[in-house]
Coordinates of C-alpha atoms in Angstrom, one line a residue:
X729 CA 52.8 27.6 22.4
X730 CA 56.4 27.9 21.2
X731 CA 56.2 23.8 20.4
X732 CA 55.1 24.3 17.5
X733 CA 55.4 25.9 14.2
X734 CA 54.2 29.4 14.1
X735 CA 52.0 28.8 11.0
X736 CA 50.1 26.2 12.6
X737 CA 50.2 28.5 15.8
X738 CA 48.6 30.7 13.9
X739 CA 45.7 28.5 12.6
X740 CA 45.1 27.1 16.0
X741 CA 45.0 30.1 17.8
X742 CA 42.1 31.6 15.3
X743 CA 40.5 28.3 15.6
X744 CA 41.0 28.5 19.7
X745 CA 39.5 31.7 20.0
X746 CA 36.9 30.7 17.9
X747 CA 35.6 27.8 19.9
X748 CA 35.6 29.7 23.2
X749 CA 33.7 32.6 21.5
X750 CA 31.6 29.9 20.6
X751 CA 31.0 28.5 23.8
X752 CA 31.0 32.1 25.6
X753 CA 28.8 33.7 23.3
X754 CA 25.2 32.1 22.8
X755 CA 23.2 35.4 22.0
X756 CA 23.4 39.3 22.6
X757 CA 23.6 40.0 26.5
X758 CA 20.5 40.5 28.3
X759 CA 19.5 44.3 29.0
X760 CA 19.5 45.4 32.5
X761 CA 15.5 45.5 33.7
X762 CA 13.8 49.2 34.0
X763 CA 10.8 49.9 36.7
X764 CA 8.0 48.0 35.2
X765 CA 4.9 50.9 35.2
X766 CA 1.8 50.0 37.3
X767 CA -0.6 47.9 34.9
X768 CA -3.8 50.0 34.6
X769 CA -6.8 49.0 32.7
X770 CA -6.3 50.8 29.2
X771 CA -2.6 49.1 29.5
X772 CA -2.3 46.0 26.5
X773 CA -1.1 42.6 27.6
X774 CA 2.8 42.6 27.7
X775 CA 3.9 40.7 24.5
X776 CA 6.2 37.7 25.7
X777 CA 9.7 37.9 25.4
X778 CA 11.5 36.5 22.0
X779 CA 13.7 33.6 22.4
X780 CA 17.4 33.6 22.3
X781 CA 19.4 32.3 19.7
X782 CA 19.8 29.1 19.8
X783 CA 23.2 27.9 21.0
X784 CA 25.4 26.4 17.9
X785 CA 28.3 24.7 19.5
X786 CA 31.5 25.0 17.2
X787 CA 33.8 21.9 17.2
X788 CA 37.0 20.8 14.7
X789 CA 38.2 17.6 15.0
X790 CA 41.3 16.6 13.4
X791 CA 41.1 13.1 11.3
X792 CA 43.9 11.9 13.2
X793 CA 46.8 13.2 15.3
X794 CA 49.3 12.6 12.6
X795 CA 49.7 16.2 11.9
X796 CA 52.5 17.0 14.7
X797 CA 49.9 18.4 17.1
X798 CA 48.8 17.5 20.7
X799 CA 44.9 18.7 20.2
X800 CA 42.7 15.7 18.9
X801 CA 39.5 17.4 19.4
X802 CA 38.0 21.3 20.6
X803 CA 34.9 21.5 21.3
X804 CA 32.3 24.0 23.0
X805 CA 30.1 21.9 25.1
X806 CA 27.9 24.9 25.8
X807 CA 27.9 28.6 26.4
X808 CA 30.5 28.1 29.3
X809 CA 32.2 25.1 28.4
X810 CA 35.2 24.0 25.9
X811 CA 36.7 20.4 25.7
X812 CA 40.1 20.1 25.0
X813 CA 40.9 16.2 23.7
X814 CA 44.4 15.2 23.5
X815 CA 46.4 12.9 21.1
X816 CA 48.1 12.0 24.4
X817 CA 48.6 12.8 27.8
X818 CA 50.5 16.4 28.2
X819 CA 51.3 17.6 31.8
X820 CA 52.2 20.9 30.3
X821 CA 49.0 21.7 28.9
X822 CA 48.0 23.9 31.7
X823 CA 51.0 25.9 31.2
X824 CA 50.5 26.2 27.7
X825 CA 46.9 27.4 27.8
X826 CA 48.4 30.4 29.8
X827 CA 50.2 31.1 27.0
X828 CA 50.2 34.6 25.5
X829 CA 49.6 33.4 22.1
X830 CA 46.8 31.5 23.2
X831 CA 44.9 35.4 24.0
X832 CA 41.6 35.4 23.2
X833 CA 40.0 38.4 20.5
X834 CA 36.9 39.6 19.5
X835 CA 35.9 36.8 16.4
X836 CA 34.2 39.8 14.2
X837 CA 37.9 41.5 14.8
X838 CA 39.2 38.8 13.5
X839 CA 37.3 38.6 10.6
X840 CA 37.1 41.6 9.6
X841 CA 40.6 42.3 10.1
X842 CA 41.7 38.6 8.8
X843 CA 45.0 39.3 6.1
X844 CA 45.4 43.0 6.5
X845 CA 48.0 42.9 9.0
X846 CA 46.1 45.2 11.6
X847 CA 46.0 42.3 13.7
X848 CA 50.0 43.1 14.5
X849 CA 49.5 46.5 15.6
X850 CA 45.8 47.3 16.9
X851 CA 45.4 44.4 19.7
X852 CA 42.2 44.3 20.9
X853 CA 41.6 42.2 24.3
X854 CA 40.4 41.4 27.3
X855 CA 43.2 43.2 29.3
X856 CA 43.7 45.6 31.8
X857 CA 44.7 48.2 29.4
X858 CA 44.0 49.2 25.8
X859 CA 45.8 50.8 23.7
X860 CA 45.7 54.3 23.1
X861 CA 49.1 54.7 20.9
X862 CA 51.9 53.6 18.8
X863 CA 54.2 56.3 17.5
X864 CA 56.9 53.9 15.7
X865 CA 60.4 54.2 17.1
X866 CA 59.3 56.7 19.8
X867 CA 56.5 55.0 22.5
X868 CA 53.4 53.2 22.6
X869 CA 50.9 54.2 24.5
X870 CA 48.1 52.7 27.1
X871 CA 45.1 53.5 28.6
X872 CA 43.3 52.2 31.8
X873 CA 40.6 49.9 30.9
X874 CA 37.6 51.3 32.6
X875 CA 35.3 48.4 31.9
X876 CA 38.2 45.8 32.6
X877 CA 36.3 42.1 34.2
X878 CA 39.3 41.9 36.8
X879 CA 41.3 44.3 39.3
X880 CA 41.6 47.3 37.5
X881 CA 45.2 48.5 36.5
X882 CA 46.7 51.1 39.1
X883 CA 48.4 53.0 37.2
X884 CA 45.8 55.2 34.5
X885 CA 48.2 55.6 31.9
X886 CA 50.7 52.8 30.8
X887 CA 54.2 54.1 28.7
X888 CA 56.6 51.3 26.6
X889 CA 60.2 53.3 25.6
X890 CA 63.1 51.4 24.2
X891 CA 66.5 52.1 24.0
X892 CA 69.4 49.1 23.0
X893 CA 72.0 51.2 24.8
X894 CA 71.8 49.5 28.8
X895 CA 73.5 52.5 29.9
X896 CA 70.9 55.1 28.3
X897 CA 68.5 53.2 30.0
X898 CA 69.8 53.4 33.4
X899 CA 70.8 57.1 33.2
X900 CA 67.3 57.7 32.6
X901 CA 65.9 55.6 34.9
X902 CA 68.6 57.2 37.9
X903 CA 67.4 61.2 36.1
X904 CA 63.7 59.9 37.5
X905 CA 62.3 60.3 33.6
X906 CA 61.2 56.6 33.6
X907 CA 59.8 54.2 36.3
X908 CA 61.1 50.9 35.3
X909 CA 64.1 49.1 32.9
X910 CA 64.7 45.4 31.5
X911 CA 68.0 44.2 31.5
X912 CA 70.6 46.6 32.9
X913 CA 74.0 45.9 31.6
X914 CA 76.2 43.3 33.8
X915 CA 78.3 46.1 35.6
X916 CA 75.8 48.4 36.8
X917 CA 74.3 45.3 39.2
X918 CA 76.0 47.2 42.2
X919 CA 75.6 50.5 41.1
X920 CA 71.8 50.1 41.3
X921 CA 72.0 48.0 44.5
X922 CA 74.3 50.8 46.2
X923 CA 71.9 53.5 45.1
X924 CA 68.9 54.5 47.6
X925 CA 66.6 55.4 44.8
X926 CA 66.3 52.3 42.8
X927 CA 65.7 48.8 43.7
X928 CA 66.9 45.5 41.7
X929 CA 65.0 42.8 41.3
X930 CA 66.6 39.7 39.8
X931 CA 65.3 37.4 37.5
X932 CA 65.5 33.4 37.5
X933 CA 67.9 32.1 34.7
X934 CA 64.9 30.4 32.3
X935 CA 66.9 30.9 29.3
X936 CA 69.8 29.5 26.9
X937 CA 72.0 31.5 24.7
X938 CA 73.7 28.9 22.1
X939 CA 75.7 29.6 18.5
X940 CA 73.7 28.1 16.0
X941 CA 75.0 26.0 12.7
X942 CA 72.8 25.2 9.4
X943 CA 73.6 22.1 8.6
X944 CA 72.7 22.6 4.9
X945 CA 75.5 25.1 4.5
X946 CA 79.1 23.8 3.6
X947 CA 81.2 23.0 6.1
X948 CA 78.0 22.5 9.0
X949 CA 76.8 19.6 6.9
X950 CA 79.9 17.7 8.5
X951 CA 79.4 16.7 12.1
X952 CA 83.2 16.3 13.0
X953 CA 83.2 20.5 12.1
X954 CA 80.3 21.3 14.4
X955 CA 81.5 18.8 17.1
X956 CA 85.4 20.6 17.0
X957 CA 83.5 24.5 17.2
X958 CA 81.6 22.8 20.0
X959 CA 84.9 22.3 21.9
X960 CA 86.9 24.8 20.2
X961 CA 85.1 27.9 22.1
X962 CA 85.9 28.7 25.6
X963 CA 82.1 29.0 26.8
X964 CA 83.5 29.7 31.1
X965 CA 85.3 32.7 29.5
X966 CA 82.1 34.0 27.8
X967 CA 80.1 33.4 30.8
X968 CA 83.0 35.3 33.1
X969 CA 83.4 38.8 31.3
X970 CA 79.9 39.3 29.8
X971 CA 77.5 38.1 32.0
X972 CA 76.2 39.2 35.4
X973 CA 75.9 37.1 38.8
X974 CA 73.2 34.7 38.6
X975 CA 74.5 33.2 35.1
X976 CA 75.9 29.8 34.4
X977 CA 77.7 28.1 31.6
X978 CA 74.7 25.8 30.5
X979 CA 75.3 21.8 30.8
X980 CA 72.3 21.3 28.5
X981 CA 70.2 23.3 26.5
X982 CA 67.1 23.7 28.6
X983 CA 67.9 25.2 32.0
X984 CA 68.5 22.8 34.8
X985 CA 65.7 24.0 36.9
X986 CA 63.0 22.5 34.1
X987 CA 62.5 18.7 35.0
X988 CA 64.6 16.2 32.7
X989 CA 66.5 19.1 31.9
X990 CA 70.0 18.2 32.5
X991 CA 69.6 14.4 32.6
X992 CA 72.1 12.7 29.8
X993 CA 75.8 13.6 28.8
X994 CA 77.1 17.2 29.8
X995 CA 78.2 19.4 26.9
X996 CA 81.8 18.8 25.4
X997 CA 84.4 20.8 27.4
X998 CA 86.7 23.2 25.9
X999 CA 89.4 21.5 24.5
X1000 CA 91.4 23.6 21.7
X1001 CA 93.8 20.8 20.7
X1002 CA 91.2 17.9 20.4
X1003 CA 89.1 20.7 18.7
X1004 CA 91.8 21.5 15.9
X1005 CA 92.3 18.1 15.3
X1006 CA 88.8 17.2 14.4
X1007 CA 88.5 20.1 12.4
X1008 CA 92.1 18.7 10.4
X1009 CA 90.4 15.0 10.2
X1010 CA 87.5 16.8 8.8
X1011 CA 89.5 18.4 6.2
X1012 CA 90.0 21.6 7.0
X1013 CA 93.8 21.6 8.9
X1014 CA 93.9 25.5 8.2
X1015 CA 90.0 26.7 8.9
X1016 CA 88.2 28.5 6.9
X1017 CA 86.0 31.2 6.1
X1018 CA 82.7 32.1 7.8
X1019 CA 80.3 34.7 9.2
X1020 CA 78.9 34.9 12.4
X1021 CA 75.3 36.5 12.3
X1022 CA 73.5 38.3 15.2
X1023 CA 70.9 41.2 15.8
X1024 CA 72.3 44.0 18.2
X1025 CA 69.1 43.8 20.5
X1026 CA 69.6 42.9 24.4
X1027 CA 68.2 39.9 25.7
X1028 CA 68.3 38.2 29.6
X1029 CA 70.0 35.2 27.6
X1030 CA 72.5 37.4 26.0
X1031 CA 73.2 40.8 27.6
X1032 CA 76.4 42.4 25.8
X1033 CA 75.8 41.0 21.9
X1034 CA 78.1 43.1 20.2
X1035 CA 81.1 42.3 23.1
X1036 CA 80.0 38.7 23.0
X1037 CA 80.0 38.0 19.2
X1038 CA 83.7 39.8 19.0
X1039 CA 84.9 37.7 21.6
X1040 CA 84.3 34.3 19.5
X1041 CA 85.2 35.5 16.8
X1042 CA 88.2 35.6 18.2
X1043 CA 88.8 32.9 20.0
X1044 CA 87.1 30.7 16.6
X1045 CA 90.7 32.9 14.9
X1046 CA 92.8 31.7 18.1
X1047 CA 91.9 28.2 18.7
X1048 CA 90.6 26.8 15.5
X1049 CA 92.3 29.7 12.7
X1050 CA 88.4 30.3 11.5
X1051 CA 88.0 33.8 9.7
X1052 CA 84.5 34.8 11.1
X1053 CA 83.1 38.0 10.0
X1054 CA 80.5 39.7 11.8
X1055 CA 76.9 40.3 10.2
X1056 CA 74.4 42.8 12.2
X1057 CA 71.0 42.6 11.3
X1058 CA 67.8 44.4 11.8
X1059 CA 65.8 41.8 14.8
X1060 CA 63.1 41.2 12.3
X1061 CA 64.9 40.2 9.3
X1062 CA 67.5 38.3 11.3
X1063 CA 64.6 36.1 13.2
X1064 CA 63.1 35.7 9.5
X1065 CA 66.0 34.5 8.0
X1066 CA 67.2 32.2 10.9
X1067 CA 63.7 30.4 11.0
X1068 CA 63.9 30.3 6.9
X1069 CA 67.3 28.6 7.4
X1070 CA 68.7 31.6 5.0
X1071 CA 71.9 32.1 7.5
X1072 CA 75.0 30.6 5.8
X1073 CA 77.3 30.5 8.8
X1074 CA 77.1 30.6 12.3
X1075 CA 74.4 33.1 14.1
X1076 CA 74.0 34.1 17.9
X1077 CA 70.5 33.7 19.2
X1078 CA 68.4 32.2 22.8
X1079 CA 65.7 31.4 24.2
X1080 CA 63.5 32.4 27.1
X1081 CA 60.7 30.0 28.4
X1082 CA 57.2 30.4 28.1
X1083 CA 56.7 27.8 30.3
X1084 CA 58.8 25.3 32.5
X1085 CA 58.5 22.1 30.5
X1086 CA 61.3 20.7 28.4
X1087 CA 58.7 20.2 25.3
X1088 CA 58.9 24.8 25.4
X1089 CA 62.6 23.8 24.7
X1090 CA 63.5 21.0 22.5
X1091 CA 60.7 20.8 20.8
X1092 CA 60.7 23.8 19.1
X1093 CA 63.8 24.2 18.5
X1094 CA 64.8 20.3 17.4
X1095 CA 61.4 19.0 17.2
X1096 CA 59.5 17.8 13.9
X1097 CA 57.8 20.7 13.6
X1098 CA 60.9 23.3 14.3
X1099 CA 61.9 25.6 11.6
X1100 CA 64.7 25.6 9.4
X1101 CA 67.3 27.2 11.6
X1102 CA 69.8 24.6 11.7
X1103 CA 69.2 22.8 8.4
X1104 CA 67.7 19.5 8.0
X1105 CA 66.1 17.7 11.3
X1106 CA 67.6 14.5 13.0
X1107 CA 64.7 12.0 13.0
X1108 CA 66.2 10.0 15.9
X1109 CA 66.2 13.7 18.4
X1110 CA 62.6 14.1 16.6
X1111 CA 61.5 10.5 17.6
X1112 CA 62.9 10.9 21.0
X1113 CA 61.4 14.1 21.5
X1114 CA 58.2 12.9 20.2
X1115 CA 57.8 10.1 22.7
X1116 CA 58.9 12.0 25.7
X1117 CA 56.3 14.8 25.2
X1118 CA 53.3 11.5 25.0
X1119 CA 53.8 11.2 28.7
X1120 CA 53.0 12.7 31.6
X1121 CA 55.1 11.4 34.3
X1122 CA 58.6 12.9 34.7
X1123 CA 60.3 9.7 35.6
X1124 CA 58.5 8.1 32.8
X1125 CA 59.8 10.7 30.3
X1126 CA 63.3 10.7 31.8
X1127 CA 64.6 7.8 29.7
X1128 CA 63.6 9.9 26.2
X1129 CA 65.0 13.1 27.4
X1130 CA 68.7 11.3 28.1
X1131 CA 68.5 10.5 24.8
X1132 CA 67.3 13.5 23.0
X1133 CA 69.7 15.3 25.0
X1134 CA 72.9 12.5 24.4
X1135 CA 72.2 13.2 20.4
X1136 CA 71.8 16.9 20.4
X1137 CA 75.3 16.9 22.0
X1138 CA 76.2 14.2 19.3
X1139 CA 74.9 15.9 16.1
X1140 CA 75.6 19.5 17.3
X1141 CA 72.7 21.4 15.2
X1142 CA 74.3 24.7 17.7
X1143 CA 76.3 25.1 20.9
X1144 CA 74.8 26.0 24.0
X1145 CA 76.5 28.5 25.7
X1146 CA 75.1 30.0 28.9
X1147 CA 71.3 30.2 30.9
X1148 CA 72.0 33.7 31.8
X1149 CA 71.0 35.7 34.9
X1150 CA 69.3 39.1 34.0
X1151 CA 67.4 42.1 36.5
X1152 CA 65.0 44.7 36.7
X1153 CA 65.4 47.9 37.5
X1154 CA 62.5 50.0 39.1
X1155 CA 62.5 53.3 41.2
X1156 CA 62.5 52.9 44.8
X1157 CA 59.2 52.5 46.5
X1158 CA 57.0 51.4 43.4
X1159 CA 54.5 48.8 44.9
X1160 CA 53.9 45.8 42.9
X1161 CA 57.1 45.4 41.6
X1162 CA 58.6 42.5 40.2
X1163 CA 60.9 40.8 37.6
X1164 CA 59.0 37.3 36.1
X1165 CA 60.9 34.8 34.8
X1166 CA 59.1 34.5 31.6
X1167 CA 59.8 38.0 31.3
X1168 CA 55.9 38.4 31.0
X1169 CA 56.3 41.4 33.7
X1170 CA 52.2 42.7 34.7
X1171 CA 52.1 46.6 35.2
X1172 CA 48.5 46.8 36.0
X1173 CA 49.5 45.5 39.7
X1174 CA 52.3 48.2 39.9
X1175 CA 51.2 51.6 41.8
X1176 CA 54.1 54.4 40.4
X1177 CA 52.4 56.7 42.7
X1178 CA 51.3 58.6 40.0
X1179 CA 49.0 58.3 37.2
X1180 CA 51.3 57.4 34.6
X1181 CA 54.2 54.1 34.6
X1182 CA 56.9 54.6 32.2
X1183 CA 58.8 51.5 30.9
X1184 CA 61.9 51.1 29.1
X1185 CA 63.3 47.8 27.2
X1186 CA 65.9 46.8 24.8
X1187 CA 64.0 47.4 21.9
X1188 CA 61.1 48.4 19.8
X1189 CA 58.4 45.2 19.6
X1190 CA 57.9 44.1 16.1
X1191 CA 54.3 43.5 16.3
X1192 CA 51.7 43.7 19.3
X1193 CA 50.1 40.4 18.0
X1194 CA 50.9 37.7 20.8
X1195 CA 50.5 34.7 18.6
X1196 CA 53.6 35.8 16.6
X1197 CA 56.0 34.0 19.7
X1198 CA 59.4 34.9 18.3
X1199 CA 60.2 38.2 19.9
X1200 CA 59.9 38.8 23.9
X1201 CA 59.5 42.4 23.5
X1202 CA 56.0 42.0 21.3
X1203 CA 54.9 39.3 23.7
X1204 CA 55.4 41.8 26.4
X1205 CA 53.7 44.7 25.3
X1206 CA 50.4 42.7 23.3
X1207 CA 50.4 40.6 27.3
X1208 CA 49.1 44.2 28.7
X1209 CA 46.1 44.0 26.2
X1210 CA 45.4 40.2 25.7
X1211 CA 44.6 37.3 27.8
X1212 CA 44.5 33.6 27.6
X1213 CA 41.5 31.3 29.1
X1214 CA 44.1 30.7 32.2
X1215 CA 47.5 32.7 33.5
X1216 CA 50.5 32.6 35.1
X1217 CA 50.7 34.0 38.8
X1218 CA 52.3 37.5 39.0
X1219 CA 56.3 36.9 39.1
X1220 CA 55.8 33.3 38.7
X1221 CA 55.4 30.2 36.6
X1222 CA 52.3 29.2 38.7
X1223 CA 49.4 28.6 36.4
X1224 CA 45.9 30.4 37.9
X1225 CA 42.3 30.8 36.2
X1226 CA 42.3 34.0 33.8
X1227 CA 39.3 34.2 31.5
X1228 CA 38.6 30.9 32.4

């Protein structure tokens, strides 16, 4: 789950999968009975049958739950049976055990393969589909999972593509060499809509795209110079000329659609004079120099990067005479050194939810176990945060979530932006399909009316290993080969019984 760091993500997803292998495994599977012969009088007495294993329960308790963690206690109770026991009451818990990252793997795969990094590219699961292929920067390739517990995936074969280029995507999507594409660009909404052969499904706005500061870097230590950025960017203007219908400037961080999402103070409006005044009083009356970081990959939270970051850079020149210059980085080394708090000036990044709950949000990203990417934490958002996720009734958690979100619009650690509206495209007639909202799309349900789905994205994942949460386009193409003990409903945010 994206609350938490990802190297204690990491630990408790090993020592998840661990305890439910535990508690699912209890011995070697019994054989499937032959034809007994007729006994005949030369014929021995059968020897009896040798025991099973004896059933050895796993269980790690932590010695208490001061660690920043929800999980007091995991348990297998018995083959069948794990016991989750929480530090407090957490409504989302549900939600989170449908989690990608929570997948469950083979334990001798993860032992044997434990440090060596194969983990990130040879997934082995419980899905629908395995996988066959991965030719780097070309495709990866998936198979039909003959053996597969569930429905079995329509489709026999299963293709991932990428391309960063929207409009390379939909010219091969309308040229009939592909089946499906994430995030066409803002403008061609209508053109798909007007043309027979395609079919646009839009996806809900669970997403925030926000300018981040470090607050370790000279001049974001100062709060008075993030709070006049804050107003000194024109966020309706962003919103108007780079995103498509369905977007909105965001009031809050965490869309509004999320309980407790948008109680508290709205974000500063734009005010370029108040904004250059602040920035004087801070001591800087003439601006200064600064970068403005961002990886050239399209995401449902920010569909034009390249357009987008140009446009504050100017308007940071215009309003507030800041000299920004634009940095383009590879996606993996830019998440890296955002989370490593290595990004001296200001950097462009989002956020897409795993699952509806404001704790998916804040948490990680201003939470006391968040990474470095805006500097030094704010113990009184931390303590805020920290009591709100403890409870498990909304109106009970309101009064925390006004505050956390009051100080986050009073310390400033980045600038939300905009929750922005995003589509798929998919041929005309393909049953089964659908855009989720957690961008968690299932192609096993689609039928391409062939043996062989083609999909395209914005960009090559950096690992197939779900419990790395960073990147949507790993979690999507590991989510065809993993699963977690429960999941969420096809298109949806419903949780439903998976493995468990």
């Amino acid at each position: 789950m994206k609350s938490m760091n990802k190297r204690y993500l990491l630990l408790l997803c090993v020592l998840v999968i661990g305890l439910v292998l535990a508690a699912c495994g209890g011995g070697a599977a019994t054989p499937t009975e032959e034809p007994m012969p007729e006994p005949t009088e030369a014929m021995e007495e059968t020897p009896a049958e040798e025991p099973m294993p004896a059933f050895e329960p796993m269980v790690m308790t932590a010695d208490n739950c001061d660690y920043g963690g929800l999980l007091k206690e995991i348990a297998a109770l018995d083959q069948y049976t794990v016991q989750f026991t929480m530090c407090s009451p957490d409504p989302a818990f549900p939600s989170k055990a449908a989690f990608s990252a929570f997948a469950i793997q083979p334990s001798e795969y993860l032992e044997s393969t434990g440090g060596s990094g194969q983990l990130l590219e040879k997934p082995i699961g419980t899905g629908p589909y395995m996988l066959d292929s991965w030719n780097r920067g070309e495709e990866i390739v998936y198979k039909k999972y003959d053996g597969y517990w569930g429905t079995a995936a329509i489709a026999d074969t299963l293709v991932f593509r990428w391309n960063s280029e929207a409009a390379a995507r939909l010219l091969e999507l309308q040229s009939g060499t592909l089946d499906a594409i994430d995030n066409p660009a803002p403008d061609d909404f209508q053109t798909i809509a007007d043309d027979a052969t395609l079919q646009l499904i839009n996806r809900p706005a669970l997403n925030v795209f926000y300018v981040g500061m470090n607050n370790t870097y000279e001049p974001f230590n100062d709060e008075m110079v993030r709070q006049a950025i804050a107003m000194g960017i024109d966020r309706q203007r962003i919103v108007d000329n780079f995103y498509p219908a369905g977007s909105e400037v965001a009031s809050h961080f965490t869309p509004c659609s999320i309980p407790n999402a948008c109680v508290g103070d709205s974000w500063y409006n734009f005010d370029p004079e108040a904004a250059r005044q602040m920035l004087a009083d801070a001591g800087f009356p003439d601006g200064f120099s600064t970068e403005i970081a961002y990886r050239d990959v399209v995401r449902s939270y920010l569909p034009e990067p390249g357009v987008v970051a140009q446009d504050i850079q100017a308007q940071l020149k215009e309003n507030l005479n800041i000299d920004a210059e634009i940095v383009v980085m590879e996606s993996g080394a830019f998440i890296a050194a955002a989370d490593a708090g290595e990004l001296p000036g200001l950097h462009l990044l989002g956020w897409g939810a795993d699952y509806p709950d404001m704790t998916n949000f804040l948490d990680f990203h201003f939470g006391a176990g968040a990474s470095q990417q805006f500097g030094d934490k704010f113990p009184d958002i931390t303590d805020a945060l920290s009591k709100g996720a403890a409870l498990s009734n909304d109106a009970e958690r309101e009064p925390f979530y006004v505050e956390a979100n009051n100080l986050i619009k009073q310390h400033v650690p980045m600038i939300p932006v905009a929750h922005g509206g995003s589509a798929v495209a998919y041929r005309a007639g393909i049953a089964g399909a659908h855009a989720s909202p957690l961008g968690n799309e299932n192609f096993s349900v689609m039928d391409p009316g062939k043996d062989t789905f083609v999909w395209m994205q914005n960009a090559e994942p950096i690992s197939l290993y779900c419990g790395d949460e960073t990147d949507g386009e790993s979690l999507r193409a590991c989510e065809q080969v993993t699963e977690s003990l429960l999941a969420y409903e096809v298109g949806g945010t419903a949780v439903v019984p998976s493995l468990a």
